Coordinates of C-alpha atoms in Angstrom, one line a residue:
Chain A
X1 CA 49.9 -30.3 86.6
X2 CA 52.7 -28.3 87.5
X3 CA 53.7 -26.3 90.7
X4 CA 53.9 -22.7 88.9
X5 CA 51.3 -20.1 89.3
X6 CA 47.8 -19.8 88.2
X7 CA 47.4 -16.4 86.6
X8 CA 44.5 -14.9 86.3
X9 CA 44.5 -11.8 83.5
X10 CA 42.1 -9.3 84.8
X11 CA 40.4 -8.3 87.7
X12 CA 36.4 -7.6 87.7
X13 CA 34.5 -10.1 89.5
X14 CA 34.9 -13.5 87.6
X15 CA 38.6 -12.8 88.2
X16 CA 38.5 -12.1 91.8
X17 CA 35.6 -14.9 92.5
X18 CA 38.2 -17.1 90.6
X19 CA 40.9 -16.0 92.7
X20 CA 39.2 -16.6 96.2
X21 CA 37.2 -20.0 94.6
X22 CA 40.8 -21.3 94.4
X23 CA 41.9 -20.6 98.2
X24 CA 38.6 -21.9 99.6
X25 CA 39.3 -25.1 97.5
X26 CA 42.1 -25.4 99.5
X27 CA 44.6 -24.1 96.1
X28 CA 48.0 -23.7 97.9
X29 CA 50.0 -22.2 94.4
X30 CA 50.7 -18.8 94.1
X31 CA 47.7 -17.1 92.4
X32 CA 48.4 -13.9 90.6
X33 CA 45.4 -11.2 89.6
X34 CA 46.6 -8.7 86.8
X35 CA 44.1 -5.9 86.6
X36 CA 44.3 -2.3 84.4
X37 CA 42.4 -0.6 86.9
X38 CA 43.7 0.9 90.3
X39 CA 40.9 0.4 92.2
X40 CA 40.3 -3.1 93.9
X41 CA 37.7 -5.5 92.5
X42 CA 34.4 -4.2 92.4
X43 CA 30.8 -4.8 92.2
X44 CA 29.3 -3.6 89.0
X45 CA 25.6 -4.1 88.8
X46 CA 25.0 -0.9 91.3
X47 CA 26.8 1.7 89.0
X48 CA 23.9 1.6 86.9
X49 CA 21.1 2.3 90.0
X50 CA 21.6 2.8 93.4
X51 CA 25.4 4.2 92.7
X52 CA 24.5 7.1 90.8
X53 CA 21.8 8.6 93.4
X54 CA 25.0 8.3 95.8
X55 CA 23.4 6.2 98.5
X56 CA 26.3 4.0 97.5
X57 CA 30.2 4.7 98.0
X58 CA 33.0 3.8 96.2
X59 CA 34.3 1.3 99.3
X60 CA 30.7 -0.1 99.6
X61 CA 31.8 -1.7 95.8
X62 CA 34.7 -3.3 96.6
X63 CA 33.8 -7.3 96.7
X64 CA 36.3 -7.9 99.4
X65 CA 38.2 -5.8 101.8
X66 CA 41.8 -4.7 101.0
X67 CA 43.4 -7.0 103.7
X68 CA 41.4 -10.2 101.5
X69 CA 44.9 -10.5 99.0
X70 CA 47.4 -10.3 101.7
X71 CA 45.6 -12.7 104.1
X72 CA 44.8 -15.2 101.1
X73 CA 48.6 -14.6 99.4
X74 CA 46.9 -13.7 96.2
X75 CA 49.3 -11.3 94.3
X76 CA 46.9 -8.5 93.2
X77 CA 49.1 -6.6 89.9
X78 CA 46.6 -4.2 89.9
X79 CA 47.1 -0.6 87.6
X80 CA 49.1 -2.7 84.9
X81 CA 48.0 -4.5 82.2
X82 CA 48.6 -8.1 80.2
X83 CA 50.0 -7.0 76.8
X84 CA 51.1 -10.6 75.4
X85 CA 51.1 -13.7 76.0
X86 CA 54.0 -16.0 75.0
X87 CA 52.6 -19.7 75.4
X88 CA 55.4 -21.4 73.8
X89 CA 57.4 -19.9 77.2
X90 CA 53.7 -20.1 79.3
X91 CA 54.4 -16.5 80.0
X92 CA 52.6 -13.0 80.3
X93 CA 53.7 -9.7 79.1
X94 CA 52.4 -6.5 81.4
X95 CA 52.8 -3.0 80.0
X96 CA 55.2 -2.5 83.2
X97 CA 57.3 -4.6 81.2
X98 CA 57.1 -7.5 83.8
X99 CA 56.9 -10.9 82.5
X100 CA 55.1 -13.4 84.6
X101 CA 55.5 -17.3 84.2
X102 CA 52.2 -19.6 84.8
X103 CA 50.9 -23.1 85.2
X104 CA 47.4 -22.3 84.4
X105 CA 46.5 -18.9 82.6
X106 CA 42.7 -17.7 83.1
X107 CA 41.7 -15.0 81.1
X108 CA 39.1 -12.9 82.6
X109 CA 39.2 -10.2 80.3
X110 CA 35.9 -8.6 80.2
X111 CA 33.8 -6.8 77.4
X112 CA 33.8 -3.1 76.5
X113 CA 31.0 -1.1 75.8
X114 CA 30.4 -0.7 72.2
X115 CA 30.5 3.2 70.9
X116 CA 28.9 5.5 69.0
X117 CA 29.9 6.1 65.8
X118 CA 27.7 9.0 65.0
X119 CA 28.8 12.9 64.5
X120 CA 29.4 14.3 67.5
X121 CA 30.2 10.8 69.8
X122 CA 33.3 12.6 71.5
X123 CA 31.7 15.5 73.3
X124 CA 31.4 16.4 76.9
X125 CA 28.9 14.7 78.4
X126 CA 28.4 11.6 76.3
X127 CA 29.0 8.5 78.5
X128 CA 29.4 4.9 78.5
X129 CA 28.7 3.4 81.7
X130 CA 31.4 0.3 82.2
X131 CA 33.7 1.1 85.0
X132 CA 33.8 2.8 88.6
X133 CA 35.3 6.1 86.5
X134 CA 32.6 6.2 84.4
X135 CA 29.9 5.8 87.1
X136 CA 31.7 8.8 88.8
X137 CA 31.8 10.6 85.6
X138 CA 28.0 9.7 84.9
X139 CA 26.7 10.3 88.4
X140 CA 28.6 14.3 88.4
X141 CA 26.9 15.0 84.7
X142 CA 23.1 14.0 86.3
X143 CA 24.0 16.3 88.8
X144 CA 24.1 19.4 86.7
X145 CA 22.5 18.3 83.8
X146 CA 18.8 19.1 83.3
X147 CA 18.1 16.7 79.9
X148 CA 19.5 13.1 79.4
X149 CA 19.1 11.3 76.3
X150 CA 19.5 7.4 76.8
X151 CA 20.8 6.0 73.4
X152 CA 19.6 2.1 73.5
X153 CA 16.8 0.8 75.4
X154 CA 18.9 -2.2 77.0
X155 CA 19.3 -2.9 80.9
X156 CA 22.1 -0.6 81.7
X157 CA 20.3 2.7 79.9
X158 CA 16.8 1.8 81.1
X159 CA 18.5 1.5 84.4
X160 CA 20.1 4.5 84.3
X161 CA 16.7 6.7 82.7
X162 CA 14.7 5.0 86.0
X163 CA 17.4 6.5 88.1
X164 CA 17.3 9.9 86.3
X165 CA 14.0 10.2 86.7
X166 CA 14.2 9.6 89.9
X167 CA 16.3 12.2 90.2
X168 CA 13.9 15.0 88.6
X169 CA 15.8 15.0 84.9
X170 CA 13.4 14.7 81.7
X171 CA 14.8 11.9 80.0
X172 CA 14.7 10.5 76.4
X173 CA 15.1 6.9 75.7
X174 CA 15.9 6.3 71.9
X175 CA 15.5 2.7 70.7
X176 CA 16.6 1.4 67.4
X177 CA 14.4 -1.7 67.5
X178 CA 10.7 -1.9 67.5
X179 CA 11.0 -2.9 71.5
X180 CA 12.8 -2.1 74.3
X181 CA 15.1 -4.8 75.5
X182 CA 14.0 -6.3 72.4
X183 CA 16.8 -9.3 72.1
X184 CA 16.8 -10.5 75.4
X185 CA 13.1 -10.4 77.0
X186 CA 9.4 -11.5 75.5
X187 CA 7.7 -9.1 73.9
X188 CA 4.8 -9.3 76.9
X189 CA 8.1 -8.0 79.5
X190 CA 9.1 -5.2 76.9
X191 CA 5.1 -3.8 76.4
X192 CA 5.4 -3.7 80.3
X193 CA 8.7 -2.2 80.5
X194 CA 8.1 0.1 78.2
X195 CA 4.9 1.1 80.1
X196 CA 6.6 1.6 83.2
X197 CA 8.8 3.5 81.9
X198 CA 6.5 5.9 80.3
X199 CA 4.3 6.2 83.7
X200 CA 7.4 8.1 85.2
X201 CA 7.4 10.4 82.8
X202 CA 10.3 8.9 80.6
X203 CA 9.9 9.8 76.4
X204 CA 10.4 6.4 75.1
X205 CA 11.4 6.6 71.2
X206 CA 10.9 3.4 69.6
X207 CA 12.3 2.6 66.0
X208 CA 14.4 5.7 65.9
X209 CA 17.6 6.0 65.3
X210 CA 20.5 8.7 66.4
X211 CA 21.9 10.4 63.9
X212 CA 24.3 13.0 64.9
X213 CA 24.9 14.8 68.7
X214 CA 25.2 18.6 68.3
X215 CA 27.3 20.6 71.1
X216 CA 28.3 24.1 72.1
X217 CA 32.2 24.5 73.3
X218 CA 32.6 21.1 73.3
X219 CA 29.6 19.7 75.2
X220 CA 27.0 18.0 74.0
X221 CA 23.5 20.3 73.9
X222 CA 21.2 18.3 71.5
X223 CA 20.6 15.0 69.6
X224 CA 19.0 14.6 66.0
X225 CA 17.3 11.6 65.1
X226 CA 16.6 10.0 61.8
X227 CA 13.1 11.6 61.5
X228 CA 14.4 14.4 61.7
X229 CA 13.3 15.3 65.2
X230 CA 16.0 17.0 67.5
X231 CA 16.0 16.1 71.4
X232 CA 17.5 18.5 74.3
X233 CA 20.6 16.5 76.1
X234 CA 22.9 18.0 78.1
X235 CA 23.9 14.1 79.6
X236 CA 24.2 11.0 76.7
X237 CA 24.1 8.0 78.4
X238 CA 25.1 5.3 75.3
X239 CA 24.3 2.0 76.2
X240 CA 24.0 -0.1 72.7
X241 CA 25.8 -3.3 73.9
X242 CA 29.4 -4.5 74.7
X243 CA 32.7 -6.5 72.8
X244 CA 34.3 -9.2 74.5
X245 CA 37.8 -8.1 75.1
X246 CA 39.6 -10.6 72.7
X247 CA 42.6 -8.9 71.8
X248 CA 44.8 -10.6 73.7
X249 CA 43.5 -14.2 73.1
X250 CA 43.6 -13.7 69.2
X251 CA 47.3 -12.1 69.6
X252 CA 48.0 -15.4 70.9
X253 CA 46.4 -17.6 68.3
X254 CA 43.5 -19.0 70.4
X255 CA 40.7 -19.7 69.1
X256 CA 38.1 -16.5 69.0
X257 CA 34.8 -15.4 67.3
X258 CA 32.7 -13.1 69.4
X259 CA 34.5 -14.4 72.3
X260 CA 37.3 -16.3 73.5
X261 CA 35.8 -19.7 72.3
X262 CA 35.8 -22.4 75.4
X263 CA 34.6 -26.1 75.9
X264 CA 32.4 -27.1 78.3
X265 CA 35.1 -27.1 80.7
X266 CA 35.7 -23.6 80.1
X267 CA 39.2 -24.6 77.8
X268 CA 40.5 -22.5 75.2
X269 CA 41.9 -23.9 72.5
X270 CA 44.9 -24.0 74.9
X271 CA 44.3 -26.7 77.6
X272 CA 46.5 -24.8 79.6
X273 CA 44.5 -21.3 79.3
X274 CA 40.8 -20.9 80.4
X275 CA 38.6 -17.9 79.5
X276 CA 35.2 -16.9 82.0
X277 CA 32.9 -14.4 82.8
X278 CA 31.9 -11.5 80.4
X279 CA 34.4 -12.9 77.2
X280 CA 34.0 -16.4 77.2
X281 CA 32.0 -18.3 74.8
X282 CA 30.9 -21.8 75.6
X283 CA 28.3 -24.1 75.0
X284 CA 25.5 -24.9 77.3
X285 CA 22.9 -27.5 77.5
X286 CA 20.3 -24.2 78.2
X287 CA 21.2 -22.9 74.5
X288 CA 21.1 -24.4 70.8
X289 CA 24.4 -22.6 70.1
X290 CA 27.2 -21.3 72.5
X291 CA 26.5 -18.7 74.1
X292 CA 28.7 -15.2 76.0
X293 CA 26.8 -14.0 78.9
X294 CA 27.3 -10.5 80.6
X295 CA 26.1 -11.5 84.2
X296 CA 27.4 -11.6 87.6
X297 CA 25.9 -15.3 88.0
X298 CA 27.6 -16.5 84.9
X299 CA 30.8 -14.4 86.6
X300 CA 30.9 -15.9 89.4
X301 CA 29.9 -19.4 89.0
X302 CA 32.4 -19.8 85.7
X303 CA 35.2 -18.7 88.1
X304 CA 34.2 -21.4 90.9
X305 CA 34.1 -24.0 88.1
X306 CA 37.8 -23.3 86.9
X307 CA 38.6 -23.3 90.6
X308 CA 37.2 -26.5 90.9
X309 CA 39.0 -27.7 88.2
X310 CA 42.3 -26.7 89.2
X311 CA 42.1 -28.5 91.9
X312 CA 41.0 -31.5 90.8
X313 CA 37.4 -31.4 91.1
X314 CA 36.7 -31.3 86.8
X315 CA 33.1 -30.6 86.3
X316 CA 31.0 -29.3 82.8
X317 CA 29.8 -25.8 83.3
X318 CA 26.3 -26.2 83.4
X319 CA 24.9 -23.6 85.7
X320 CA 21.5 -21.8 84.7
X321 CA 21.7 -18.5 84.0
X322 CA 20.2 -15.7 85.6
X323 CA 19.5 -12.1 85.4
X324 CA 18.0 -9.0 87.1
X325 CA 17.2 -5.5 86.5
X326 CA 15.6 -2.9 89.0
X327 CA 13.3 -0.5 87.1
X328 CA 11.0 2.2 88.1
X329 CA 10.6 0.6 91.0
X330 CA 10.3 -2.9 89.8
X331 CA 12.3 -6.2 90.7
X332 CA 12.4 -7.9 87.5
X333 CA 14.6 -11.1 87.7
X334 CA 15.0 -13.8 84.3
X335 CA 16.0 -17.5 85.1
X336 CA 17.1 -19.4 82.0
X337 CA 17.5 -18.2 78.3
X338 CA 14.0 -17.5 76.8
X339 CA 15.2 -15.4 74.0
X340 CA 14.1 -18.4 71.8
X341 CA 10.9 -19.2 72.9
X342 CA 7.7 -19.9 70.6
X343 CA 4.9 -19.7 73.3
X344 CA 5.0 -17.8 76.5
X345 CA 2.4 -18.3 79.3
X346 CA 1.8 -15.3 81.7
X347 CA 0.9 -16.4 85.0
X348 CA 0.0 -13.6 87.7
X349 CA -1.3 -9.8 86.6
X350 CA 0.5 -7.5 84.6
X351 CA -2.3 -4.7 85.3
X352 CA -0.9 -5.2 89.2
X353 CA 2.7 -5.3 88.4
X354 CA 3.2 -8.8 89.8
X355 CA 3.4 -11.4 87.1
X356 CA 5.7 -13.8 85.7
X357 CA 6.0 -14.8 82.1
X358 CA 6.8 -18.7 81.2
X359 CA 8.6 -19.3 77.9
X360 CA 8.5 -22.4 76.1
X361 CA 10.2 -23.7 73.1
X362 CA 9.1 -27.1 71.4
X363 CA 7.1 -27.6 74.4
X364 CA 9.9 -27.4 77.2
X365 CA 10.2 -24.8 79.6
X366 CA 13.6 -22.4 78.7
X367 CA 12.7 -19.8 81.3
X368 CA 10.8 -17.5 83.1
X369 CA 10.3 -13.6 83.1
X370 CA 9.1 -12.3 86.4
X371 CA 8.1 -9.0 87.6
X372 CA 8.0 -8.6 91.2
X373 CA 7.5 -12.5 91.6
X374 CA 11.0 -13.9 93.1
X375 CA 9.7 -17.0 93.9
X376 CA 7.9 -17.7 90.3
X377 CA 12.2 -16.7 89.8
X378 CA 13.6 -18.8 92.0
X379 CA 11.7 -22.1 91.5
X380 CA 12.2 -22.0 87.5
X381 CA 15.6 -21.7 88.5
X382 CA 15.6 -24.8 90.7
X383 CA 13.3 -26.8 87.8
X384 CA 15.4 -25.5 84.8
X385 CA 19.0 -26.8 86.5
X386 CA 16.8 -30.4 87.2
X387 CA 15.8 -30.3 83.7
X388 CA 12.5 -28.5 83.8
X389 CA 10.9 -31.7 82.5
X390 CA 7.4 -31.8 83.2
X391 CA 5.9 -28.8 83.4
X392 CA 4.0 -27.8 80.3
X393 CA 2.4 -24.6 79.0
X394 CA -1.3 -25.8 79.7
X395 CA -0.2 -26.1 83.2
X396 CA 0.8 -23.3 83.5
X397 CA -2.2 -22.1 81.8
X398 CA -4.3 -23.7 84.3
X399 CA -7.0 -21.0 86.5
X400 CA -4.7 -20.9 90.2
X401 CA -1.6 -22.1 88.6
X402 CA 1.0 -21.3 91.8
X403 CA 4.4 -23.0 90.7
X404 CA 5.5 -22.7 94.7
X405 CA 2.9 -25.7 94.7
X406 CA 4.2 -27.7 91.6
X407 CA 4.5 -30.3 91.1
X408 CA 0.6 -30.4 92.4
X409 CA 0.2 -32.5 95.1
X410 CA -1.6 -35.9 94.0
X411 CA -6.1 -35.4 94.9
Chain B
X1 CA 28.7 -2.4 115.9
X2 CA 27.8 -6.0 116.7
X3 CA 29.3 -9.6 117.3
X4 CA 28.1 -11.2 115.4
X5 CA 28.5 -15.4 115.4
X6 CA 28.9 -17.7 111.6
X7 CA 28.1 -21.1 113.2
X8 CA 30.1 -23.0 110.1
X9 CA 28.2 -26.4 109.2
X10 CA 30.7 -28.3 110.6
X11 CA 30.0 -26.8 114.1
X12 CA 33.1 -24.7 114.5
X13 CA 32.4 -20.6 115.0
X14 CA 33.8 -17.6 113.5
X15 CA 33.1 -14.9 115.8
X16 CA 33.6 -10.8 114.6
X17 CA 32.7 -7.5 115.1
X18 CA 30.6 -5.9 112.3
X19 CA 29.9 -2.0 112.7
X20 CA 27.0 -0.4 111.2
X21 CA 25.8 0.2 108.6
X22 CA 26.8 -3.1 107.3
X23 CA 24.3 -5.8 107.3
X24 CA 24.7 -9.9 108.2
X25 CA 26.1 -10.5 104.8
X26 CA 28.7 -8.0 104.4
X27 CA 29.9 -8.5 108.0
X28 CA 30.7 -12.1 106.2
X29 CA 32.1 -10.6 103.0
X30 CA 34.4 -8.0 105.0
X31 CA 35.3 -10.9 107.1
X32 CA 36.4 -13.5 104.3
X33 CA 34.0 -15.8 106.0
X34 CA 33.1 -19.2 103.6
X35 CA 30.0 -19.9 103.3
X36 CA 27.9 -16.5 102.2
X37 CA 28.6 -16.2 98.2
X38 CA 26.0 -13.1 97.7
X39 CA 26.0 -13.0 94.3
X40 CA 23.8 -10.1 94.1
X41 CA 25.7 -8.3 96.3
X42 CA 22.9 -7.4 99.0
X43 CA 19.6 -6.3 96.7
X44 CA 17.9 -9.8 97.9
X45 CA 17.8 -11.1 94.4
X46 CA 19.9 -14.6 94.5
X47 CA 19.1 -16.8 97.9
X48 CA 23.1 -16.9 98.1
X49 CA 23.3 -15.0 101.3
X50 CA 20.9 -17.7 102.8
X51 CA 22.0 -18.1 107.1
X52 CA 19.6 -19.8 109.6
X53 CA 18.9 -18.0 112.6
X54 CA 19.8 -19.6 116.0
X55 CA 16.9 -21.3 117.5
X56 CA 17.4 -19.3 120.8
X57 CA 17.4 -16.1 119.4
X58 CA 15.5 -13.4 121.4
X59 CA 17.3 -10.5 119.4
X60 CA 15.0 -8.1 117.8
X61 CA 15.3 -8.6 113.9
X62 CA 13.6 -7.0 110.8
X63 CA 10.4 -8.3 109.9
X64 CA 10.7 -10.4 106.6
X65 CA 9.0 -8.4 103.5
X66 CA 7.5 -10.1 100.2
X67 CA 10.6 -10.0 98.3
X68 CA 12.5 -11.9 100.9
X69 CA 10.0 -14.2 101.3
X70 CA 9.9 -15.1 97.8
X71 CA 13.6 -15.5 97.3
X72 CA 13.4 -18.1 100.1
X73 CA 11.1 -20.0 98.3
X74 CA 14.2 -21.3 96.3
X75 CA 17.6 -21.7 98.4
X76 CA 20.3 -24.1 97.5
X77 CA 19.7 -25.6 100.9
X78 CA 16.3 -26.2 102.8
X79 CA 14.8 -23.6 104.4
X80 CA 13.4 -23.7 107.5
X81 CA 11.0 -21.3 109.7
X82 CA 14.7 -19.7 110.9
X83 CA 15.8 -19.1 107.5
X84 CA 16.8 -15.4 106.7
X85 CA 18.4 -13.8 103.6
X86 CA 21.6 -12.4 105.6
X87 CA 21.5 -9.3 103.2
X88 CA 18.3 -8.0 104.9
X89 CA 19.8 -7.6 108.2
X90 CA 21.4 -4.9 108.9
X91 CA 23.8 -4.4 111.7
X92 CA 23.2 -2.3 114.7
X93 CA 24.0 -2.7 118.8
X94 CA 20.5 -4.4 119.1
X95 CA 21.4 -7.3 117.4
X96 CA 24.9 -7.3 119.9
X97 CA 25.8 -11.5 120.1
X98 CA 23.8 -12.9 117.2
X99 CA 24.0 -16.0 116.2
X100 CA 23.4 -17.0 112.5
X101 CA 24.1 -20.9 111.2
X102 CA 25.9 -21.5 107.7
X103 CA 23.8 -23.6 105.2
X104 CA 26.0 -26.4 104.1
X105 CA 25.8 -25.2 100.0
X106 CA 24.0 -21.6 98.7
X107 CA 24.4 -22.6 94.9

């Protein structure tokens, strides 16, 4: 490869982990972050709890300090944004105007939360929880507001109904599926979710769908559903998914569908451009199909493994993914991909609240659900990256099953 | 605020001052020292903030709760009876000269 810059289009945290992978692999290029937003790159997954209470401030976000890009000559372009990119001339396009030459291009674009496309979607008060602004935005609104209608039972609005409650609002979850988190978690993890949620005090609206948000002067006052039932909301929290941003990617011909499409070496169709984090699709040996994960794991260990590679250290991506969600006062933590599963195993109590769920599919562990069991968590974790050959449902099954202790010691 | 001592695995030291009411592993973050990746960002969720505490250590630190405990069950690198998540410790004058050891991979 060349001696030109590595560019890196974007600036959340597979960008920024990208950025600083490539200086502690001993990268000596010039590296170049291109971000829309102003503020520097930030942590996202307390926006959605502990950020909107205000225990957390804006510079206890920031994933390093502001002297990091100086110290580690990494050019931070940050308010502008990539507009084009030209790869016959292996340049980029800001909307500043300023073109920018690379070697390598790594696209670290992101996702966008999808939006409402009911009546009544643009008033006051209705918001979709992405950025730092929003956050601010959200975290006013709960302030002031007395009702907040969560639109989507997913992780970012159940977190957000926990926190409100928290807070003292009454608060509405509506759910167009017959479960909450219902594409991502067993159904034994959304019956307990679901119950937890309801404990607090939270209305949680099943199989009902939002039809129309009603305001007065330009703010929103009440939902109607498609049963006709109408529900107080002076907040709208809308959390039904995200979009990979591929805008840019399909602008210059490279290969999309869902996501910037990438090989196991995190390739576009371009070998000179990579995509990671929130807009990449790739394969993985944890998944039938390729998959696009919205996680700070999958962030942050995509952007080491194009650092790696850029310096000579070529490697498959095959990390195991991980997830976590704080709820109603619950650590709930998912290791491996267990949306496919055809048996499930729950080992621990669910009447207690500590209790992990083992998912299976053709026999062979794909993950594990826990509740408030870390190390059930972080041992699948350890098994599923080693293969996870070996442990079977029936073990699990077995009366004082304790997977700390597996493989069980020889009698 | 504290000194606090990153005893790298290859023996060298990076020695800083962390103020309150940062813990262990954002006095690494703010400090651009390798070797804590904190994925999680502090909610002791990922093991990558895993730091061995010095065998000599007579400083007064936090008793380890369940959670903690737990996530230590499965670090990228062994843990020991001196292993600590470096998220759970916060920073305050009592914990003045610390000394916490690097494991050699958190991933």
């Amino acid at each position: 490869m060349g001696t030109g810059p590595v560019v890196i289009v974007g600036a959340g945290h597979a960008a920024l982990e990208a950025a600083a992978a490539l200086r502690a692999e001993g990268h000596t290029r010039p590296v170049i972050l291109v971000g829309a937003e102003t503020a520097p790159p930030y942590a996202r997954p307390p926006l959605s709890k502990d950020y909107l209470t205000g225990r957390i401030r804006p510079h206890e976000l920031w994933l390093r300090p502001r002297s990091f890009f100086a110290e580690q000559h990494i050019t931070a372009m940050l308010g502008d944004r990539a507009v084009e990119i030209d790869r016959d001339a292996s340049r980029v396009r800001l909307a500043s105007g300023e073109r920018i030459t690379y070697d390598r291009l790594i696209l670290a674009t992101g996702s966008r939360p999808r939006r409402l496309s009911v009546p009544g979607a643009d008033l006051e008060g209705v918001v979709a929880l992405r950025s730092l602004a929003d956050a601010e935005e959200l975290r006013c609104a709960l302030r002031d507001a007395g009702d907040l209608l969560v639109v989507g039972g997913g992780f970012i609005g159940l977190e957000v109904a926990s926190v409100a409650r928290g807070l003292g609002l009454r608060v509405t979850v509506v759910e167009s599926g017959p479960h909450l988190m219902g594409r991502s978690v067993s159904r034994t993890l959304s019956a307990h979710l679901a119950t937890l949620h309801r404990a607090e005090g939270t209305r949680v609206l099943l199989n009902r769908e939002l039809v129309a948000l009603r305001g007065e002067r330009g703010h929103v006052r009440v939902a109607e559903l498609n049963n006709g039932a109408r529900v107080a909301a002076d907040v709208v929290v809308v959390g039904i998914g995200v979009l990979p941003n591929t805008a840019l990617a399909a602008q210059a011909d490279l290969t999309t569908g869902d996501g910037v499409i990438v090989d196991r070496w995190l390739r576009t169709s371009d070998r000179s451009v990579y995509a990671i984090g929130d807009c990449a699709r790739f394969p993985s040996p944890h998944t039938a199909r390729p998959v696009r994960l919205e996680s700070v794991q999958n962030a942050s260990d995509q952007a080491r493994c194009v650092a790696a590679a850029l310096t000579g250290h070529r490697r498959p991506y095959i990390s195991v993914p991980w997830f976590w969600t704080e709820q109603c006062g619950a650590r709930v933590q998912m290791a491996g991909i267990t949306r496919d599963h055809d048996r499930t195993v729950v080992s621990g109590s669910p009447a207690e609240g500590r209790f992990s769920v083992f998912c299976f599919r053709g026999g062979r562990l794909v993950g594990t659900e826990s509740v408030n069991r870390s190390a059930d968590h972080m041992i699948t974790r350890r098994l599923l990256a080693n293969g996870a050959a070996g442990l079977a449902a029936d073990d699990v099954a077995r009366p004082g099953f304790d997977i700390r202790r597996w493989p069980a010691q020889p009698i | 605020m504290a000194k606090i001592t990153y005893q790298h695995p290859d023996g060298t030291e990076t020695v800083v001052e962390v103020a309150a009411p940062n813990t262990v592993m954002r006095g690494a973050k703010l400090n651009n020292i390798e070797g804590i990746v904190a994925q999680c960002g502090g909610s002791a969720q990922c093991g990558t903030c895993h730091v061995y505490i010095d065998e000599g250590n007579t400083l007064p630190l936090p008793e380890m709760h369940e959670a903690e405990d737990d996530v230590l069950c499965g670090t990228a690198a062994e843990r020991r009876p001196t292993s600590r998540l470096s998220c759970q410790l916060p920073v305050s004058e009592a914990i003045d000269g610390l000394i916490v050891h690097l494991p050699t991979t958190q991933i």
